[in-house]
mmCIF file of C-alpha atoms in Angstrom:
data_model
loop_
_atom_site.group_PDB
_atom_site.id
_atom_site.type_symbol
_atom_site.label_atom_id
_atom_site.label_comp_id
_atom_site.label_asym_id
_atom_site.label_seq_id
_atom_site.Cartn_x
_atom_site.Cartn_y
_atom_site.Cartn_z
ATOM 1 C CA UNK O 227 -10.436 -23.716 -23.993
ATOM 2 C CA UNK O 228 -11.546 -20.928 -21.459
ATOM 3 C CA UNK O 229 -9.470 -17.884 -20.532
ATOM 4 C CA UNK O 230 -10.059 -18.628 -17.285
ATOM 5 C CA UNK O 231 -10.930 -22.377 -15.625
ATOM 6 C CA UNK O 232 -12.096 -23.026 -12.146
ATOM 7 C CA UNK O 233 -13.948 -25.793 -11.036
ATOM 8 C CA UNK O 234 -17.182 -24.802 -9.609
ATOM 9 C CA UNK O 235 -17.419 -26.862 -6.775
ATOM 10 C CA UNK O 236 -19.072 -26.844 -4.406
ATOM 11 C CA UNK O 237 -16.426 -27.417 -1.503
ATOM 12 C CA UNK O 238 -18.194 -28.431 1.516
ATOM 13 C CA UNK O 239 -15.652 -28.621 4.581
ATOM 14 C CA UNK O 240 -15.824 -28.193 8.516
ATOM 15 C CA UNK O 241 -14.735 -25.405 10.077
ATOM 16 C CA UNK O 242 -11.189 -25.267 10.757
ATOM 17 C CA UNK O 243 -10.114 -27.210 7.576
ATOM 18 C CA UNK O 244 -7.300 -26.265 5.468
ATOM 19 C CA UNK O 245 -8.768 -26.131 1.266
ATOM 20 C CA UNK O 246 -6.994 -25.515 -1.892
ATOM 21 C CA UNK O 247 -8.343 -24.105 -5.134
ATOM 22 C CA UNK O 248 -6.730 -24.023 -8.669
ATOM 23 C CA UNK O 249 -7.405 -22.013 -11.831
ATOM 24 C CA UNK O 250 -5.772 -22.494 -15.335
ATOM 25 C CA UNK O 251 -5.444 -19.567 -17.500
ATOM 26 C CA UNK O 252 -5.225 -20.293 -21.521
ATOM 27 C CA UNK O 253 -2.992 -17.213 -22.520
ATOM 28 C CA UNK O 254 0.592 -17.018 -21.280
ATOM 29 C CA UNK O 255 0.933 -13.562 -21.970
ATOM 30 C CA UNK O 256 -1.488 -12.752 -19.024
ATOM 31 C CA UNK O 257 0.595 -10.466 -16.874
ATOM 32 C CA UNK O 258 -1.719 -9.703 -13.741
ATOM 33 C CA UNK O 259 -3.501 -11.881 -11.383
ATOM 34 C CA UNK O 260 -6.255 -11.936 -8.737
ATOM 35 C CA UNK O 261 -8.375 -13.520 -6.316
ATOM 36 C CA UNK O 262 -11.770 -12.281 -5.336
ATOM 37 C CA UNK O 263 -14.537 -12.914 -3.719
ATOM 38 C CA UNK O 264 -18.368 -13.246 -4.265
ATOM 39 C CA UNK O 265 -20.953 -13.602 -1.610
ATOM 40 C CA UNK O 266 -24.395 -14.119 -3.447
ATOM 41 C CA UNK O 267 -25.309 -11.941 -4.745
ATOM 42 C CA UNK O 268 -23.065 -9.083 -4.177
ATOM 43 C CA UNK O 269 -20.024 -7.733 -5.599
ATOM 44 C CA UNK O 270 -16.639 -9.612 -5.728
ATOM 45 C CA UNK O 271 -13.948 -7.262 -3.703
ATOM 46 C CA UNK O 272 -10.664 -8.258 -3.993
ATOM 47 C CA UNK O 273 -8.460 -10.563 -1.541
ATOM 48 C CA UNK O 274 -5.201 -10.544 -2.843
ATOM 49 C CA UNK O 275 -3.150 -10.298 -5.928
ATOM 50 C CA UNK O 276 -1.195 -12.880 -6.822
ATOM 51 C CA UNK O 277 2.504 -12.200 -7.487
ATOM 52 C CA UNK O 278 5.327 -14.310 -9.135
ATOM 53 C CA UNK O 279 7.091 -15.213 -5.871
ATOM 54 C CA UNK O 280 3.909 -16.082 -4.035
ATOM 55 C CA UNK O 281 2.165 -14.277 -1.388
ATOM 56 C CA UNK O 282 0.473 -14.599 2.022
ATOM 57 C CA UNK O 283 -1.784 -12.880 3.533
ATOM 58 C CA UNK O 284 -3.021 -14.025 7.230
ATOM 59 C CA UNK O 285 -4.822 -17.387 6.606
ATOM 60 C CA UNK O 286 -4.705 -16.449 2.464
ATOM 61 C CA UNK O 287 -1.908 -17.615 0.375
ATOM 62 C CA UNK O 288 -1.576 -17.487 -3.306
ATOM 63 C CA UNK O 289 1.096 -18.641 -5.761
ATOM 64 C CA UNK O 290 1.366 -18.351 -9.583
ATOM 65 C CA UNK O 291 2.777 -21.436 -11.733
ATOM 66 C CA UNK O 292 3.381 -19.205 -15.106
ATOM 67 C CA UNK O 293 5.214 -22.172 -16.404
ATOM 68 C CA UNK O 294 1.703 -24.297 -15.818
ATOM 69 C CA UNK O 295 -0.151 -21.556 -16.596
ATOM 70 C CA UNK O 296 -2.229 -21.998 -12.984
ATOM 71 C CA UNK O 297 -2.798 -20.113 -10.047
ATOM 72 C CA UNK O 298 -3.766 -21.310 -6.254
ATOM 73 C CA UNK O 299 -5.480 -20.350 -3.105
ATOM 74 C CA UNK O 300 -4.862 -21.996 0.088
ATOM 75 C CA UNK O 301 -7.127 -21.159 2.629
ATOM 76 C CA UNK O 302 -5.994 -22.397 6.326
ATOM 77 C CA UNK O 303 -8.051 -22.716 9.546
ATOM 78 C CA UNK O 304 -11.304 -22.382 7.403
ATOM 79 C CA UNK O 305 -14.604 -19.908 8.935
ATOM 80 C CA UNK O 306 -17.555 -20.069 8.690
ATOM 81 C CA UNK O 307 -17.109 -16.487 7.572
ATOM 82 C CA UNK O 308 -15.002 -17.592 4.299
ATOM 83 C CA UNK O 309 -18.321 -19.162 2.922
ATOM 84 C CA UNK O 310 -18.536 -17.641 -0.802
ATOM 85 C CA UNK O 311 -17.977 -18.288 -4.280
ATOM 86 C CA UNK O 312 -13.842 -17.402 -4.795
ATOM 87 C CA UNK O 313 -13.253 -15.893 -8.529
ATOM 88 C CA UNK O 314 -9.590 -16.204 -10.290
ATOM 89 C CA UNK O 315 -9.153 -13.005 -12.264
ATOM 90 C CA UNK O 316 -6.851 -12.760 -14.926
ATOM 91 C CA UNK O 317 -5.610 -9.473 -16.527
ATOM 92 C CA UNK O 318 -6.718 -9.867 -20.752
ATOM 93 C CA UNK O 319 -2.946 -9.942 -22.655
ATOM 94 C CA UNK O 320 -1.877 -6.292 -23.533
ATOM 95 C CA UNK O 321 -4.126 -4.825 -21.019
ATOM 96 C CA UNK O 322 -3.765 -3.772 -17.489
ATOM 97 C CA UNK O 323 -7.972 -2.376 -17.358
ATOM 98 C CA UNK O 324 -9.713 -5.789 -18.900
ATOM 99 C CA UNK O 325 -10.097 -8.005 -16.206
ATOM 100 C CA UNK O 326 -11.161 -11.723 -17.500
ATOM 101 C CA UNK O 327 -13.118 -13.523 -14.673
ATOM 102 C CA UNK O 328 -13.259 -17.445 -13.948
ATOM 103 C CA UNK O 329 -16.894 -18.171 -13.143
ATOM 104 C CA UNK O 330 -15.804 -19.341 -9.420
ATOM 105 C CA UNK O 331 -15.561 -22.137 -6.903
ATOM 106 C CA UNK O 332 -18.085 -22.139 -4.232
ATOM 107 C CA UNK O 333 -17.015 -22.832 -1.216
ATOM 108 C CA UNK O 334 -19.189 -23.828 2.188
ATOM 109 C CA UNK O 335 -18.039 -23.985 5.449
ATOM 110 C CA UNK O 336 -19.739 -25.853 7.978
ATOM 111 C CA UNK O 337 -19.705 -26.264 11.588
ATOM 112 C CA UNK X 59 -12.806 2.954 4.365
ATOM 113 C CA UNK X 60 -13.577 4.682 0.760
ATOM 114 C CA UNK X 61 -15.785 2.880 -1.280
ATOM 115 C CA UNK X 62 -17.265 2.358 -4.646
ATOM 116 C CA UNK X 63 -21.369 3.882 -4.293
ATOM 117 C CA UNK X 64 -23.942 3.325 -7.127
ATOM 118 C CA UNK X 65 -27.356 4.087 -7.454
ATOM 119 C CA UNK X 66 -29.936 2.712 -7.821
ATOM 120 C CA UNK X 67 -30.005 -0.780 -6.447
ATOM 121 C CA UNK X 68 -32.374 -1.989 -8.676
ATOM 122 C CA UNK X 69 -33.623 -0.710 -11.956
ATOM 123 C CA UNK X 70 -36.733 -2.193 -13.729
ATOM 124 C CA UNK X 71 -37.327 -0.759 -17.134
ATOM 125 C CA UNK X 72 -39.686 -1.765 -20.004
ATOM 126 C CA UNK X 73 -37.652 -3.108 -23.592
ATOM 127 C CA UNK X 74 -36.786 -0.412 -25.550
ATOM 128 C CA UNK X 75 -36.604 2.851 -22.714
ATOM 129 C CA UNK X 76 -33.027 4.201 -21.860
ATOM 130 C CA UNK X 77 -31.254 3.879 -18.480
ATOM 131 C CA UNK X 78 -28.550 5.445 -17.016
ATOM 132 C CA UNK X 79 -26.375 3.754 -14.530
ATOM 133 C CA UNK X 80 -24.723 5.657 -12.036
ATOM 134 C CA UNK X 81 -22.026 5.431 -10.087
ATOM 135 C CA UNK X 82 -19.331 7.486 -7.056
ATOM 136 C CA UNK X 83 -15.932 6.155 -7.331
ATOM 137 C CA UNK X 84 -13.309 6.311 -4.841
ATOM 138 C CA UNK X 85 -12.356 10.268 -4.930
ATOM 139 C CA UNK X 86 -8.253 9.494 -5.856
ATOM 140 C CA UNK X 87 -8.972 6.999 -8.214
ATOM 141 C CA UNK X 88 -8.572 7.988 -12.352
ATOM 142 C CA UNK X 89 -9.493 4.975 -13.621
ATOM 143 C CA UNK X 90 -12.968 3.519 -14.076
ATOM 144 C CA UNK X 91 -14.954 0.208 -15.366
ATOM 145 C CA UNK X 92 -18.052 -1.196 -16.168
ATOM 146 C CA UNK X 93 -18.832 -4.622 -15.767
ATOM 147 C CA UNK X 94 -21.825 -7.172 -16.064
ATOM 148 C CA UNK X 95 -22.481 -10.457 -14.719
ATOM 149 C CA UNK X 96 -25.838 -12.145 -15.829
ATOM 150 C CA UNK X 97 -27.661 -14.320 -13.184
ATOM 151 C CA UNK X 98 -25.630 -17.619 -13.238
ATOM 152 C CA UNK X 99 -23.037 -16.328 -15.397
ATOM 153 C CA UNK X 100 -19.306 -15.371 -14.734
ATOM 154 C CA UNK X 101 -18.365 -11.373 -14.348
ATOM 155 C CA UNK X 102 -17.966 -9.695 -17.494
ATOM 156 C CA UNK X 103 -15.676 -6.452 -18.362
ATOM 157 C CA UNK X 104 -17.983 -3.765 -20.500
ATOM 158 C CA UNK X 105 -15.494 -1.030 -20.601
ATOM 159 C CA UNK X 106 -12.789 1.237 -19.375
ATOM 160 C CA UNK X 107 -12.313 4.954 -18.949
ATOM 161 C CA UNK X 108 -9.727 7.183 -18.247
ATOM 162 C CA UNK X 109 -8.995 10.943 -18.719
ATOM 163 C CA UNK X 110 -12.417 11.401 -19.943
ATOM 164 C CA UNK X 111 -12.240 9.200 -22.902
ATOM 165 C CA UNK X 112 -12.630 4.972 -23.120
ATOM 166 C CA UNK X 113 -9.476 3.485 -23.129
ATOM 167 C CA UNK X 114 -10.981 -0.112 -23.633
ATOM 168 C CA UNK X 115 -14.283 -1.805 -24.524
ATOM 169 C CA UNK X 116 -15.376 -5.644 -25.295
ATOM 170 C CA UNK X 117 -17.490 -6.365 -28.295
ATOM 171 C CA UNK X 118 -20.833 -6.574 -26.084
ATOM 172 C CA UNK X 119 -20.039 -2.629 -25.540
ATOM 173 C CA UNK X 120 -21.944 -1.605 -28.748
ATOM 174 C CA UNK X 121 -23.629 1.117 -29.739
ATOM 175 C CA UNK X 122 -26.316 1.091 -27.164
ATOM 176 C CA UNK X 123 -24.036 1.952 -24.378
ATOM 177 C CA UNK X 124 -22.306 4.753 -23.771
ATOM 178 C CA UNK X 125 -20.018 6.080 -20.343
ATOM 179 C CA UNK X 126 -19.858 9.535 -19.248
ATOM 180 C CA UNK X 127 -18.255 11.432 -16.223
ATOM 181 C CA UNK X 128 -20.868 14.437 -16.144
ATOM 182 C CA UNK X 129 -18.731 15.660 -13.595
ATOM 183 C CA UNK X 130 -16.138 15.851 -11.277
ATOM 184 C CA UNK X 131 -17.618 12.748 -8.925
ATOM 185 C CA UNK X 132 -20.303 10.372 -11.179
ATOM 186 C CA UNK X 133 -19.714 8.053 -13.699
ATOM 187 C CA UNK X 134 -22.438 6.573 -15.634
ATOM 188 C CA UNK X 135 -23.856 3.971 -18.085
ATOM 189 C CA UNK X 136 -26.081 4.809 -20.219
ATOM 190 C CA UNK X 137 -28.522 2.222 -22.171
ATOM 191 C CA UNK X 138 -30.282 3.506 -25.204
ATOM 192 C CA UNK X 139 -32.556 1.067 -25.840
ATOM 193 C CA UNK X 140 -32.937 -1.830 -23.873
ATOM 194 C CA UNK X 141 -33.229 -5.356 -24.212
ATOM 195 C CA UNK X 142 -34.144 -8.525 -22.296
ATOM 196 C CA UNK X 143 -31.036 -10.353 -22.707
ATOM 197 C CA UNK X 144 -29.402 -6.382 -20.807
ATOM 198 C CA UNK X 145 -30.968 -7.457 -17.908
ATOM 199 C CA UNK X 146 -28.053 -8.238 -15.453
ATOM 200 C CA UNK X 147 -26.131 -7.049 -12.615
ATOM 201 C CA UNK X 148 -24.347 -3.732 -13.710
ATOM 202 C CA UNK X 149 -20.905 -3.309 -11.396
ATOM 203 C CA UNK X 150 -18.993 -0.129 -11.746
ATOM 204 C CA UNK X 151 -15.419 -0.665 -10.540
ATOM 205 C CA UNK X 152 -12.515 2.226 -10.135
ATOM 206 C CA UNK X 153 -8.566 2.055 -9.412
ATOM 207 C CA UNK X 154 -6.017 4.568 -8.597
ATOM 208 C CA UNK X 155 -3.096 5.308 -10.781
ATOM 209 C CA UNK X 156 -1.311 3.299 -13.317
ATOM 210 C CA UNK X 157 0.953 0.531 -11.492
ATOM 211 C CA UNK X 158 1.761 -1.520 -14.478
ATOM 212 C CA UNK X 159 -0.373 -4.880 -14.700
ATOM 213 C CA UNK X 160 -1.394 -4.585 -11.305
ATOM 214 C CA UNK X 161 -4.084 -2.265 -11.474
ATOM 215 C CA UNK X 162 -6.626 -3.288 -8.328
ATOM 216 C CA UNK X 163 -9.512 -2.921 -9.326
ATOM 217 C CA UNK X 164 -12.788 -2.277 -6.205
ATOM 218 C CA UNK X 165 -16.039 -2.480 -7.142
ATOM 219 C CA UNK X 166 -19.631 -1.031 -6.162
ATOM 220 C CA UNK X 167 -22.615 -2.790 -5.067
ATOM 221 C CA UNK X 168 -24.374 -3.093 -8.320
ATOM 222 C CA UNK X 169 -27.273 -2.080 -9.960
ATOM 223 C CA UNK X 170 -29.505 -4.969 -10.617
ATOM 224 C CA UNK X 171 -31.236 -4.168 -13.890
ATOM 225 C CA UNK X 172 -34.568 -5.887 -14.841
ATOM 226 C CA UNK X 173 -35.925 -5.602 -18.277
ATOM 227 C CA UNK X 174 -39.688 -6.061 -18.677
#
């Protein structure tokens, strides 16, 4: 099994939609975990950490199912801007620096 | 906002040379990464430094690489001796202090690294 699962996509919606993703994580003593993400090309930069009790940030929110070992990202009100490949990011067991990277879900927007 | 710089954008090398990476990260941060992400491929962690020693490294970190903070502002990669299957996108990534698991990491622009 992967560390880190996404489906790859791609998601093709209009502008304005609301889309979900999920990623599965193998090992339940991951501690830390992240969304970023990738325009081609370039480097991922972080959108938000994802924290036990959920978070929310603008259009962005994230929650954690440690029980189901999976991790979402709702985006709302979909741009044309939020066109780009979205990478979960787990933290590797025992370490807070190793950073274990889901190969993405592309997602295109379209008018 | 501060950023992550690293230079050059693009590095084309014949198999076998040595090349050194190189990288500014954000002035307050003390802790600093390498990763790598083939074309097509997922991101993947090379190492971690802090306090001027390598606090973690994966097992494609061998003995060809090596990370240095020459001084107070750069950290680099270093290459010995390259091979085709190094070339890749080389992202250096820095965070500021400890804060448990949460340690956010930002990352440069990347070096794209061609080997001839």
């Amino acid at each position: 099994r992967k560390e880190v699962e996404q489906d790859p996509g791609p998601f093709n919606v209009p502008e304005g939609a609301t889309v979900a993703f999920n990623c599965t994580y193998s090992n339940s003593a991951s501690q830390s975990f992240f969304w970023y993400r990738q325009d081609c090309r370039k480097e991922p930069k972080l959108l938000m950490s994802v924290y036990s009790s959920g978070n929310e940030d603008g259009r962005f929110t994230a929650q954690l199912n440690r029980a189901s070992q999976y991790i979402s990202l709702l985006i709302r009100d979909s741009k044309l801007s939020d066109s780009a490949t979205y990478l979960c990011v787990v933290n590797h067991p025992g370490t807070a620096s190793k950073l274990t990277f889901g190969t993405g879900t592309r997602l295109q927007v379209t008018l | 906002e501060p950023e992550v710089t690293q230079t050059p954008s693009h590095q084309v090398t014949q198999m076998g040379q040595e090349v050194i990476l190189r990288c500014v990260p954000i002035s307050n941060h003390l802790y600093f990464y390498w990763y790598r992400q083939i074309l097509g491929q997922k991101v993947e962690f090379l190492v971690s430094f802090y306090n001027n020693e390598i606090s973690e490294k994966s097992e494609i970190f061998d003995d060809q690489f090596s990370v240095e903070r020459p001084d107070g502002s750069n950290f680099t990669l270093k290459i010995r001796s390259t091979k085709l299957e190094d070339s890749a996108m080389y992202f250096c990534a820095s965070s500021e202090a400890y804060r448990g698991y949460y340690n956010e990491q930002f990352f440069g622009p990347g070096t794209r690294l061609t080997v001839l």
